[in-house]
PDB file of C-alpha atoms and ligand atoms in Angstrom:
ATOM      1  CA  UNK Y   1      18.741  -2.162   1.619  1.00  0.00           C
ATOM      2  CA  UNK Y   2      16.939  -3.755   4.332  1.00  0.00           C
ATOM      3  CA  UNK Y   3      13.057  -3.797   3.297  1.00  0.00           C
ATOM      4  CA  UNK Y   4       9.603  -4.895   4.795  1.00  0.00           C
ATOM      5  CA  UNK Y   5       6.909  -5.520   2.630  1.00  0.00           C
ATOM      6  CA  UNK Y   6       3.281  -5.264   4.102  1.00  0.00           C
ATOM      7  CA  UNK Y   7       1.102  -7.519   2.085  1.00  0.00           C
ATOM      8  CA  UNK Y   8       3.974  -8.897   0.476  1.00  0.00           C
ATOM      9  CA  UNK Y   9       2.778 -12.367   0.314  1.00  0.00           C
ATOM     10  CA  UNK Y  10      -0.622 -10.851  -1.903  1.00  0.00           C
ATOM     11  CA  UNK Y  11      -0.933 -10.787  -5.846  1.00  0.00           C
ATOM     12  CA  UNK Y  12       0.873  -7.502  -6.253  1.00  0.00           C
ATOM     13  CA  UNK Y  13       3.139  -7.936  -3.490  1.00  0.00           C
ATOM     14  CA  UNK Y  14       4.091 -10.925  -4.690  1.00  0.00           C
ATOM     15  CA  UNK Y  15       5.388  -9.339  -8.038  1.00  0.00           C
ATOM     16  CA  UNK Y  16       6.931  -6.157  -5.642  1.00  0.00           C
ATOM     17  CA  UNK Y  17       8.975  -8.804  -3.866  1.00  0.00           C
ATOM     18  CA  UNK Y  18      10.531 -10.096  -6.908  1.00  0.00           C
ATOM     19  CA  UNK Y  19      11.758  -7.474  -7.856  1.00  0.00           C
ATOM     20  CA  UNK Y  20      12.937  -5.907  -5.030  1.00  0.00           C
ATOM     21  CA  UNK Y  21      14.823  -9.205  -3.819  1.00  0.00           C
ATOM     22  CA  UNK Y  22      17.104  -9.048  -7.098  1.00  0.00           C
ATOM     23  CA  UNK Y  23      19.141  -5.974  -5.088  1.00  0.00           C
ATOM     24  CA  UNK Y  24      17.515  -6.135  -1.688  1.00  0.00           C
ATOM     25  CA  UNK Y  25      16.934  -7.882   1.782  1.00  0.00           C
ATOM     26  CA  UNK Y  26      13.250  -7.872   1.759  1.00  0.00           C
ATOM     27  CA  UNK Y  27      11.468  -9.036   4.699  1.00  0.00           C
ATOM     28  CA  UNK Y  28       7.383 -10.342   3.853  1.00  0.00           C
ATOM     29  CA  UNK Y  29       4.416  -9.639   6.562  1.00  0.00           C
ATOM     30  CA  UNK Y  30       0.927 -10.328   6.702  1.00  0.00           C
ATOM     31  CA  UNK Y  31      -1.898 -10.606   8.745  1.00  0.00           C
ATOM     32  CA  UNK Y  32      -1.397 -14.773   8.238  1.00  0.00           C
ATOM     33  CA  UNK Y  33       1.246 -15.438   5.741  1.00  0.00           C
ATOM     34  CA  UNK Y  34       5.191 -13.903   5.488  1.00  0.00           C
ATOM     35  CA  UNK Y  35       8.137 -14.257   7.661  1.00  0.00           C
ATOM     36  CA  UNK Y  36       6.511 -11.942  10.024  1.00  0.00           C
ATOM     37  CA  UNK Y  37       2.831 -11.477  10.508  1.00  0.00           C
ATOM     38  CA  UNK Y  38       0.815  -8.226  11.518  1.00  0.00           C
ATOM     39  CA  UNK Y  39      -2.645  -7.126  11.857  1.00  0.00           C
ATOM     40  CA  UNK Y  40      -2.398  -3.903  10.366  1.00  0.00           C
ATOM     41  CA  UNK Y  41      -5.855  -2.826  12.002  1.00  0.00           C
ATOM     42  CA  UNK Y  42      -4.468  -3.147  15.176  1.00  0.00           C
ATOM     43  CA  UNK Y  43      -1.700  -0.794  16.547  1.00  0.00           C
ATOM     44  CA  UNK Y  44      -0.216  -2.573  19.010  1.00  0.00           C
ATOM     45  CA  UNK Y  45       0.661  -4.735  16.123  1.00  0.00           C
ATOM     46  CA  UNK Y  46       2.004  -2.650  14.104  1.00  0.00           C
ATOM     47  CA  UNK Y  47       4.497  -1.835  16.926  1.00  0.00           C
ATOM     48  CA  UNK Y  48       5.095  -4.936  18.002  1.00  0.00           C
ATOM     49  CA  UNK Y  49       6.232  -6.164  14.090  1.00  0.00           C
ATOM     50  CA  UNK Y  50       8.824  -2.773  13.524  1.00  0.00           C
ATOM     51  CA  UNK Y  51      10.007  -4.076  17.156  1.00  0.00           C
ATOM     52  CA  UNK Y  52      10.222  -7.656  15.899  1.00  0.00           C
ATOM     53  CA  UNK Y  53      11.954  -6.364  12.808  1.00  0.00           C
ATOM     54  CA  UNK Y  54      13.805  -3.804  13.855  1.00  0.00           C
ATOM     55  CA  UNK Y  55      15.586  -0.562  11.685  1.00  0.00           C
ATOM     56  CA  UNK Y  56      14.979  -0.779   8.377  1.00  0.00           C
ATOM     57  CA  UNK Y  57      15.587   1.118   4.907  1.00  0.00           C
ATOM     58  CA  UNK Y  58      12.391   1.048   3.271  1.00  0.00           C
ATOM     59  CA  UNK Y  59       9.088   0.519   3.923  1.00  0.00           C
ATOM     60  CA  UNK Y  60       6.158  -0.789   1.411  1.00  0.00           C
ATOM     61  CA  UNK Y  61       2.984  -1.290   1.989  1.00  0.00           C
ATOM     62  CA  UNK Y  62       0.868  -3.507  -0.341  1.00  0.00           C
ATOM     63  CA  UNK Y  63      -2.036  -4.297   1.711  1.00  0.00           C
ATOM     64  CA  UNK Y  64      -5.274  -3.041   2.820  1.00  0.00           C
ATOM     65  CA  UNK Y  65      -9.151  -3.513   1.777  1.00  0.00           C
ATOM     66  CA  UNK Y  66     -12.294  -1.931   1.766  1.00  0.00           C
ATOM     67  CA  UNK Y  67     -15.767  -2.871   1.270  1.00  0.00           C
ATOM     68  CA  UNK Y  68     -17.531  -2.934  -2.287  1.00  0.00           C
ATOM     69  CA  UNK Y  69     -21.264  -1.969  -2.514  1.00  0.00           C
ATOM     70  CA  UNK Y  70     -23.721   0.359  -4.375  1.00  0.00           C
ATOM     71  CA  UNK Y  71     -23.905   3.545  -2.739  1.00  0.00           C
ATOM     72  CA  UNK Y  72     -27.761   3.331  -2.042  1.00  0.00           C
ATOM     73  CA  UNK Y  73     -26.711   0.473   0.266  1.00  0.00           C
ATOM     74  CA  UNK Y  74     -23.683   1.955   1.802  1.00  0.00           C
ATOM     75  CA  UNK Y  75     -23.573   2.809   5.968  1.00  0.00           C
ATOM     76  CA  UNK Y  76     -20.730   4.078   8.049  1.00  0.00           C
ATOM     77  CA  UNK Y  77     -20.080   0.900   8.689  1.00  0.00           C
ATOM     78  CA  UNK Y  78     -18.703   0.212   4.864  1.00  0.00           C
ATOM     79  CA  UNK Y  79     -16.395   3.107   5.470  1.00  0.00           C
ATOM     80  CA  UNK Y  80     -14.651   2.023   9.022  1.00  0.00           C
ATOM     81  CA  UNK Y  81     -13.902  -1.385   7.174  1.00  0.00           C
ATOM     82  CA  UNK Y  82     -11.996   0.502   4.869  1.00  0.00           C
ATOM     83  CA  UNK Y  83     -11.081   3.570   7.328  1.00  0.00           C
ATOM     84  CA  UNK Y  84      -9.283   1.099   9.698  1.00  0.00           C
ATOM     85  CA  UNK Y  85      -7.914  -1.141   6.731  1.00  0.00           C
ATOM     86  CA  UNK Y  86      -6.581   0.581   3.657  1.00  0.00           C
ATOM     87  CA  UNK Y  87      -6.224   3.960   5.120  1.00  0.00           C
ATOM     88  CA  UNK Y  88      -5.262   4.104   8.770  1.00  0.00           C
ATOM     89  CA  UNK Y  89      -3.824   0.639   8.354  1.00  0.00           C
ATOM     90  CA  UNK Y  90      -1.266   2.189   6.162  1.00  0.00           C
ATOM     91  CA  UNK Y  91      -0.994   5.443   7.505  1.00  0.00           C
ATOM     92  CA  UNK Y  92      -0.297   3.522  11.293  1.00  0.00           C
ATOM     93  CA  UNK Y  93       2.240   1.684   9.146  1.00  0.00           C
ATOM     94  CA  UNK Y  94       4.224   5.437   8.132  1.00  0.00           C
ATOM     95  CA  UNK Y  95       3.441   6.670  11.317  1.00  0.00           C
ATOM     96  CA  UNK Y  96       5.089   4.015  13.500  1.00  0.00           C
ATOM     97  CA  UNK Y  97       7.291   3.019  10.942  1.00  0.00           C
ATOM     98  CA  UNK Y  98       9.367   6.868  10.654  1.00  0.00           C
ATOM     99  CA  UNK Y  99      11.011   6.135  13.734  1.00  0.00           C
ATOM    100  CA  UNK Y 100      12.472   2.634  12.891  1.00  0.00           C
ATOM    101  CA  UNK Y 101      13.943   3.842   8.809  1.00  0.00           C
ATOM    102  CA  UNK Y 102      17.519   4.968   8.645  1.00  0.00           C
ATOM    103  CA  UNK Y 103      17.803   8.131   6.989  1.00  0.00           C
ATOM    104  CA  UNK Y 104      17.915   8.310   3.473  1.00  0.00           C
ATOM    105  CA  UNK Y 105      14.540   5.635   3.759  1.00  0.00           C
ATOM    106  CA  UNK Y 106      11.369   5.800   2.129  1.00  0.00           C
ATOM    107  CA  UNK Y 107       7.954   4.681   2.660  1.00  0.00           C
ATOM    108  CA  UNK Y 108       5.877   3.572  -0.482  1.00  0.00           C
ATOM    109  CA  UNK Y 109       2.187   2.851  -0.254  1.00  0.00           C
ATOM    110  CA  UNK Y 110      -0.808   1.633  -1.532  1.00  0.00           C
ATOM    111  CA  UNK Y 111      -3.735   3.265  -3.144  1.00  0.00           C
ATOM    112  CA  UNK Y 112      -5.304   2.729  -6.688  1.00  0.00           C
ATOM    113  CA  UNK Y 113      -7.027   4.202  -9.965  1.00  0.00           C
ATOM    114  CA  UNK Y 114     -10.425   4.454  -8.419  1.00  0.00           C
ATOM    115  CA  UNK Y 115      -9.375   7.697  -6.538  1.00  0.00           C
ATOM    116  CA  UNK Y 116      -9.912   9.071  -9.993  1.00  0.00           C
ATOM    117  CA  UNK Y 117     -11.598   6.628 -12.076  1.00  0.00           C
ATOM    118  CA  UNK Y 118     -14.507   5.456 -10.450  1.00  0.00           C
ATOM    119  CA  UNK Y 119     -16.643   2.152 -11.104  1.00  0.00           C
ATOM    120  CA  UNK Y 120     -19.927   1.197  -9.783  1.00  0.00           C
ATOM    121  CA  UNK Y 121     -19.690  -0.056  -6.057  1.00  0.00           C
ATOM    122  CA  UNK Y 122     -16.478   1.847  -5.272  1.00  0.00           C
ATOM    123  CA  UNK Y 123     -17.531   5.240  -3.650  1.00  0.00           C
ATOM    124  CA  UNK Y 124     -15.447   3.427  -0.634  1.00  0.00           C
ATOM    125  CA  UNK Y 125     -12.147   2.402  -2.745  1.00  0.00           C
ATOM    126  CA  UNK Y 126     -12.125   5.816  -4.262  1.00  0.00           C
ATOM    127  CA  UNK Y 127     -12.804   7.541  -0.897  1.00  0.00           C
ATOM    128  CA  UNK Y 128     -10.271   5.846   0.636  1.00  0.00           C
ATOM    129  CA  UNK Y 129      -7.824   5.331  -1.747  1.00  0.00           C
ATOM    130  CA  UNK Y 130      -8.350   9.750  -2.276  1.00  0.00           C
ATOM    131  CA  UNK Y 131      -7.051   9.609   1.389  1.00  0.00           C
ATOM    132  CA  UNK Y 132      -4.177   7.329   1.512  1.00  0.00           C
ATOM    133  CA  UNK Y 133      -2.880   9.779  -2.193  1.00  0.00           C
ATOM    134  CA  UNK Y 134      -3.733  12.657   0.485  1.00  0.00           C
ATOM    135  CA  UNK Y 135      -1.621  11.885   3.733  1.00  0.00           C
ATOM    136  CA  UNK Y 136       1.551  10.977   1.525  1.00  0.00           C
ATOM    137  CA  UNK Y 137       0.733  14.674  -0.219  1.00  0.00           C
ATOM    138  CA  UNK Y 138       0.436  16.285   3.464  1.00  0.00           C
ATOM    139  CA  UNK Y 139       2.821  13.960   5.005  1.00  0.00           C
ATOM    140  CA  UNK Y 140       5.991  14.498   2.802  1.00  0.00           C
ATOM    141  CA  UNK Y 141       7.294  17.946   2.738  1.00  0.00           C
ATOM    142  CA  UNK Y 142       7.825  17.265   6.787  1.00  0.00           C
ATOM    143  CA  UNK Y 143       9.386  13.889   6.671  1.00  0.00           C
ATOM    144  CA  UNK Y 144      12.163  16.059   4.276  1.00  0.00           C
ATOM    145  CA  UNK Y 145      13.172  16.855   8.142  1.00  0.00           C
ATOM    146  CA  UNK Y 146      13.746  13.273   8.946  1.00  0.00           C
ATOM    147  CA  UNK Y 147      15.530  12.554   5.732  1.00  0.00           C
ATOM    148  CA  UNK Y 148      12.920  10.448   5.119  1.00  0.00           C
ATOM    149  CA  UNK Y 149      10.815  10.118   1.342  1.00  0.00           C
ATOM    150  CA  UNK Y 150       6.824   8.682   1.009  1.00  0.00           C
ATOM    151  CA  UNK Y 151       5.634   8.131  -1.978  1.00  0.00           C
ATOM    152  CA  UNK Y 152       1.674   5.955  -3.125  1.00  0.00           C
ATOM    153  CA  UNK Y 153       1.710   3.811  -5.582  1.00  0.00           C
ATOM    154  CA  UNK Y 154      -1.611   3.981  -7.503  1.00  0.00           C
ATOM    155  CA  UNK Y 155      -2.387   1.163  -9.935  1.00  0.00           C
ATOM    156  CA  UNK Y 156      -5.021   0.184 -12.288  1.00  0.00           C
ATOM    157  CA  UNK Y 157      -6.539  -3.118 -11.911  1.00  0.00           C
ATOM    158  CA  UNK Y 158      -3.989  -5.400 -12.454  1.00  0.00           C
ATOM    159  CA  UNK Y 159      -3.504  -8.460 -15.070  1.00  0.00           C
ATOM    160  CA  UNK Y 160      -3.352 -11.259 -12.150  1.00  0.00           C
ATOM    161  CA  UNK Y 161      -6.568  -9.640 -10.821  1.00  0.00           C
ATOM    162  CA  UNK Y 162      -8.144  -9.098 -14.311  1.00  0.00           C
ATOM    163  CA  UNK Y 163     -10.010 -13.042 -14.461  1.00  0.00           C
ATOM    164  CA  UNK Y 164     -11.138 -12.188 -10.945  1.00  0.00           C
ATOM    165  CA  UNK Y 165     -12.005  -9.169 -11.090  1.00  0.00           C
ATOM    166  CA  UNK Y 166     -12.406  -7.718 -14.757  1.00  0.00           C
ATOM    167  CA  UNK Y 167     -16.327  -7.520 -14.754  1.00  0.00           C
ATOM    168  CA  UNK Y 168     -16.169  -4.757 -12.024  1.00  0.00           C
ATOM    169  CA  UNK Y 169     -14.029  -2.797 -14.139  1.00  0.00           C
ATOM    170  CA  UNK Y 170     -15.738  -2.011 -17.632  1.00  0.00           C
ATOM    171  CA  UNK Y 171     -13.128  -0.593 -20.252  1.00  0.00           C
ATOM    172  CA  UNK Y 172     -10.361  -0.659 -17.887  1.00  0.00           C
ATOM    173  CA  UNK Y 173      -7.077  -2.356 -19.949  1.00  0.00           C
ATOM    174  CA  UNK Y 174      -5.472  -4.152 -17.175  1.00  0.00           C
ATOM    175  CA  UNK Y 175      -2.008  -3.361 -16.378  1.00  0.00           C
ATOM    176  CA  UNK Y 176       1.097  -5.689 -16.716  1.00  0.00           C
ATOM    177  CA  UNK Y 177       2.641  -6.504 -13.823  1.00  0.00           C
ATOM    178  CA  UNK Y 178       6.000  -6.178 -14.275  1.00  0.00           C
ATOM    179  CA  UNK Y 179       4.819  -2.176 -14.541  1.00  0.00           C
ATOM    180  CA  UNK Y 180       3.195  -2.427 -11.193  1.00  0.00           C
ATOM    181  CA  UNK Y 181       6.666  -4.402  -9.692  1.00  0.00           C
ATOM    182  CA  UNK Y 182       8.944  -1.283 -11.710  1.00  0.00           C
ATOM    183  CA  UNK Y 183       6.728   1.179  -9.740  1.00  0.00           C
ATOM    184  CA  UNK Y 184       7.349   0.553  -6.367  1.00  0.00           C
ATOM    185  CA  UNK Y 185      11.401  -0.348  -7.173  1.00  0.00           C
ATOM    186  CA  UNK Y 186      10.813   3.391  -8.532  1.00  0.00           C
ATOM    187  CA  UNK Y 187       9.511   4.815  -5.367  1.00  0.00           C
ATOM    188  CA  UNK Y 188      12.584   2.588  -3.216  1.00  0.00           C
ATOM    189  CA  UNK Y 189      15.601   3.055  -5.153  1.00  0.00           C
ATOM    190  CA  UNK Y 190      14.661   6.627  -7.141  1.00  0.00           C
ATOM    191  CA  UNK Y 191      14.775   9.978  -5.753  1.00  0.00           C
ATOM    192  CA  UNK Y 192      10.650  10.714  -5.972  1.00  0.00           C
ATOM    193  CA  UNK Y 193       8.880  11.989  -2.737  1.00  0.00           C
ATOM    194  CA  UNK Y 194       5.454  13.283  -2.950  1.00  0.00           C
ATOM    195  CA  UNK Y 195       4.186  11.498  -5.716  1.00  0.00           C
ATOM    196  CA  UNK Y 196       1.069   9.811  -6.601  1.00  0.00           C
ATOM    197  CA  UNK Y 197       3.051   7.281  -8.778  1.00  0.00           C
ATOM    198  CA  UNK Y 198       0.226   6.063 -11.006  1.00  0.00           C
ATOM    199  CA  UNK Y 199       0.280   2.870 -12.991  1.00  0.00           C
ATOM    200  CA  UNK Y 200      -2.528   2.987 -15.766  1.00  0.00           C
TER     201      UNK Y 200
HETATM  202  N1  NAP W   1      -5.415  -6.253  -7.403  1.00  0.00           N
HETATM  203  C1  NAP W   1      -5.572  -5.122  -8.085  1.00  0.00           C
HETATM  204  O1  NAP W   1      -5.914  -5.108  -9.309  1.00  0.00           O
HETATM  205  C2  NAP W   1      -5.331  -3.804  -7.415  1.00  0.00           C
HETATM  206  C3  NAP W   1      -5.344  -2.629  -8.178  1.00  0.00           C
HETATM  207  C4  NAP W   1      -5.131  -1.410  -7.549  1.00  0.00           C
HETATM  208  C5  NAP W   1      -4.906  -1.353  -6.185  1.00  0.00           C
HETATM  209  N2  NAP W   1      -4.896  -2.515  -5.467  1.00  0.00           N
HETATM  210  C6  NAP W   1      -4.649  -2.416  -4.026  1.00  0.00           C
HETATM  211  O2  NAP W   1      -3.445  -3.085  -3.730  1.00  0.00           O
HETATM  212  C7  NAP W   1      -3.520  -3.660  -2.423  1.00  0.00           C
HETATM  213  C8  NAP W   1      -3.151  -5.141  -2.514  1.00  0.00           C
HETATM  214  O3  NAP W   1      -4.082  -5.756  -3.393  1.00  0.00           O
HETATM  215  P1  NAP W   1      -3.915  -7.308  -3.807  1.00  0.00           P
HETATM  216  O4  NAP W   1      -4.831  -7.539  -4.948  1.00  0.00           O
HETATM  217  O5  NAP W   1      -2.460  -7.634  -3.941  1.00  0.00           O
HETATM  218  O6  NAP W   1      -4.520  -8.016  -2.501  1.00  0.00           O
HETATM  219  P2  NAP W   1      -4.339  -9.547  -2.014  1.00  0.00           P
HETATM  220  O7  NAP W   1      -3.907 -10.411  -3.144  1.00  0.00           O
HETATM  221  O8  NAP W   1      -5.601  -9.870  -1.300  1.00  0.00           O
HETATM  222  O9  NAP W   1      -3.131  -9.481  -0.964  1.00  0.00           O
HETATM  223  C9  NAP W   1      -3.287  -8.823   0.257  1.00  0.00           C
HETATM  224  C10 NAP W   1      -2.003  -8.923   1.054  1.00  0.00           C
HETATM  225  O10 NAP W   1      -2.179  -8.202   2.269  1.00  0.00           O
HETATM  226  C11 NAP W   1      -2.066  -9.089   3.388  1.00  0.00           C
HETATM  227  N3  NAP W   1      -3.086  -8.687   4.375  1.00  0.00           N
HETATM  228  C12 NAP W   1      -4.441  -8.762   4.271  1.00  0.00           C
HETATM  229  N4  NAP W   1      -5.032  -8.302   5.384  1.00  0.00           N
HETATM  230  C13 NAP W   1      -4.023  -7.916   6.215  1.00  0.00           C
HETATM  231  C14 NAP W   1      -3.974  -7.365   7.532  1.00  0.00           C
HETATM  232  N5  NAP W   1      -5.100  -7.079   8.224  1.00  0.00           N
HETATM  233  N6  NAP W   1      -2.774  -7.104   8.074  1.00  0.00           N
HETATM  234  C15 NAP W   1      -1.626  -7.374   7.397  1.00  0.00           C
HETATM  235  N7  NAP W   1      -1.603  -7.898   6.170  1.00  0.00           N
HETATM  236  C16 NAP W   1      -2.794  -8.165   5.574  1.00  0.00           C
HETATM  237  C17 NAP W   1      -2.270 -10.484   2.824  1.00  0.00           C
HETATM  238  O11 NAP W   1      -1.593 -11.476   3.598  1.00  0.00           O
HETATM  239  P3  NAP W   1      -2.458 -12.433   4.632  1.00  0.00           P
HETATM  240  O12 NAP W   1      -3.412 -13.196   3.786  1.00  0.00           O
HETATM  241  O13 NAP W   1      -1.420 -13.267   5.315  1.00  0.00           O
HETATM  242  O14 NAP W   1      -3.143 -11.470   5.559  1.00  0.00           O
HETATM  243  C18 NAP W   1      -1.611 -10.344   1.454  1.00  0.00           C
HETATM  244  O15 NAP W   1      -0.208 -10.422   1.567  1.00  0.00           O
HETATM  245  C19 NAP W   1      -4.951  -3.391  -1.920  1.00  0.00           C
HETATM  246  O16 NAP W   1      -4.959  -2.251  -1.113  1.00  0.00           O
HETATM  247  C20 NAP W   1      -5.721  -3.117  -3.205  1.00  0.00           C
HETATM  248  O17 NAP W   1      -6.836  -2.290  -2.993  1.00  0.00           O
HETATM  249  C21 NAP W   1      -5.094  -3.734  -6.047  1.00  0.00           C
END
């Protein structure tokens, strides 16, 4: 299969990558880094990258932030960061990207455990991420039509995030990553559409 990997050059993507390139053609993009770079706040491009790339046979999006704050801080402004990041970022990406998979193709992206296990500072991550779970929900009975599957992949904070990041996440056991990579090759080479694959 011919794959691009959004935020493939990042620490999970990274792992994604690795595994998918044992079977695969993968093709890396981001914003700076990758074989092909895109801005995926910007639509224009994220039409001028599937253009660049051309048809492909999965799509897998590992990219996409939003802001971290208490919520007796938080503005609108918080939320657009993540609105045009994480969510519509990825959402542009299955939008645009439909029309450039061969049938049988699949779409895999991005979300995470705070949609349903919240920590302090993440009423945006769990907003958001609560989003991105709900447009591959609403989205994938209709891309059926197109031959087309979407699946999210929804991890808990990860072990090469864990040093970083570990004091934000009180009692969370931080997941290997080889579970994270066997996810996503789950959601590309399996049969699952729908699904909030979660990796806790
Ligand atoms: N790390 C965790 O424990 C964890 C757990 C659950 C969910 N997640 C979610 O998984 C996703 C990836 O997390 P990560 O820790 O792997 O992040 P990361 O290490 O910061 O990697 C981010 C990746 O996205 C690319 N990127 C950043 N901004 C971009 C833009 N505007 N347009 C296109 N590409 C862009 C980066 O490449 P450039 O630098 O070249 O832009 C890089 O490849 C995030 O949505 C995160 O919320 C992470």
């Amino acid at each position: 299969m011919k794959i691009l990997v959004v935020g493939g050059t990042g620490t999970l993507g990274k792992v994604v990558v690795e595994a998918l390139r044992k079977k695969h053609e993968v093709i890396t993009a981001g914003s700076k880094s990758g074989d092909v770079q895109v801005d995926i706040t910007d639509l224009a491009s994220i039409q001028q990258v599937f253009e660049q790339v051309g048809t492909l046979d999965a799509l897998v999006v590992t990219a996409g932030g939003a802001a971290m704050a208490p919520v007796q801080q938080l503005t609108e402004a918080h939320f657009y960061k993540g609105i045009r990041s994480k969510m519509m970022g990825q959402i542009n990406l299955a939008l645009v990207g439909q029309t450039y998979l061969n049938p049988g193709g699949s779409i895999t992206l991005t979300s995470g455990i705070l949609a349903e296990d919240p920590i302090a500072n993440g009423a945006v991550l769990t907003t958001i991420n609560s989003a991105v779970n709900g447009f591959v929900l609403g989205a994938a009975g209709e891309l059926v039509k197109s031959q087309l599957r979407i699946n999210v992949v929804s991890p808990g904070l990860v072990e090469a995030s864990a040093e970083a990041l570990g004091e934000y996440f009180p009692g969370h056991v931080p997941v290997p990553m080889a579970q994270v990579a066997s996810a996503y090759v789950k959601s590309v080479e399996g049969i699952l559409t729908g699904q909030i694959i979660r990796v806790v």
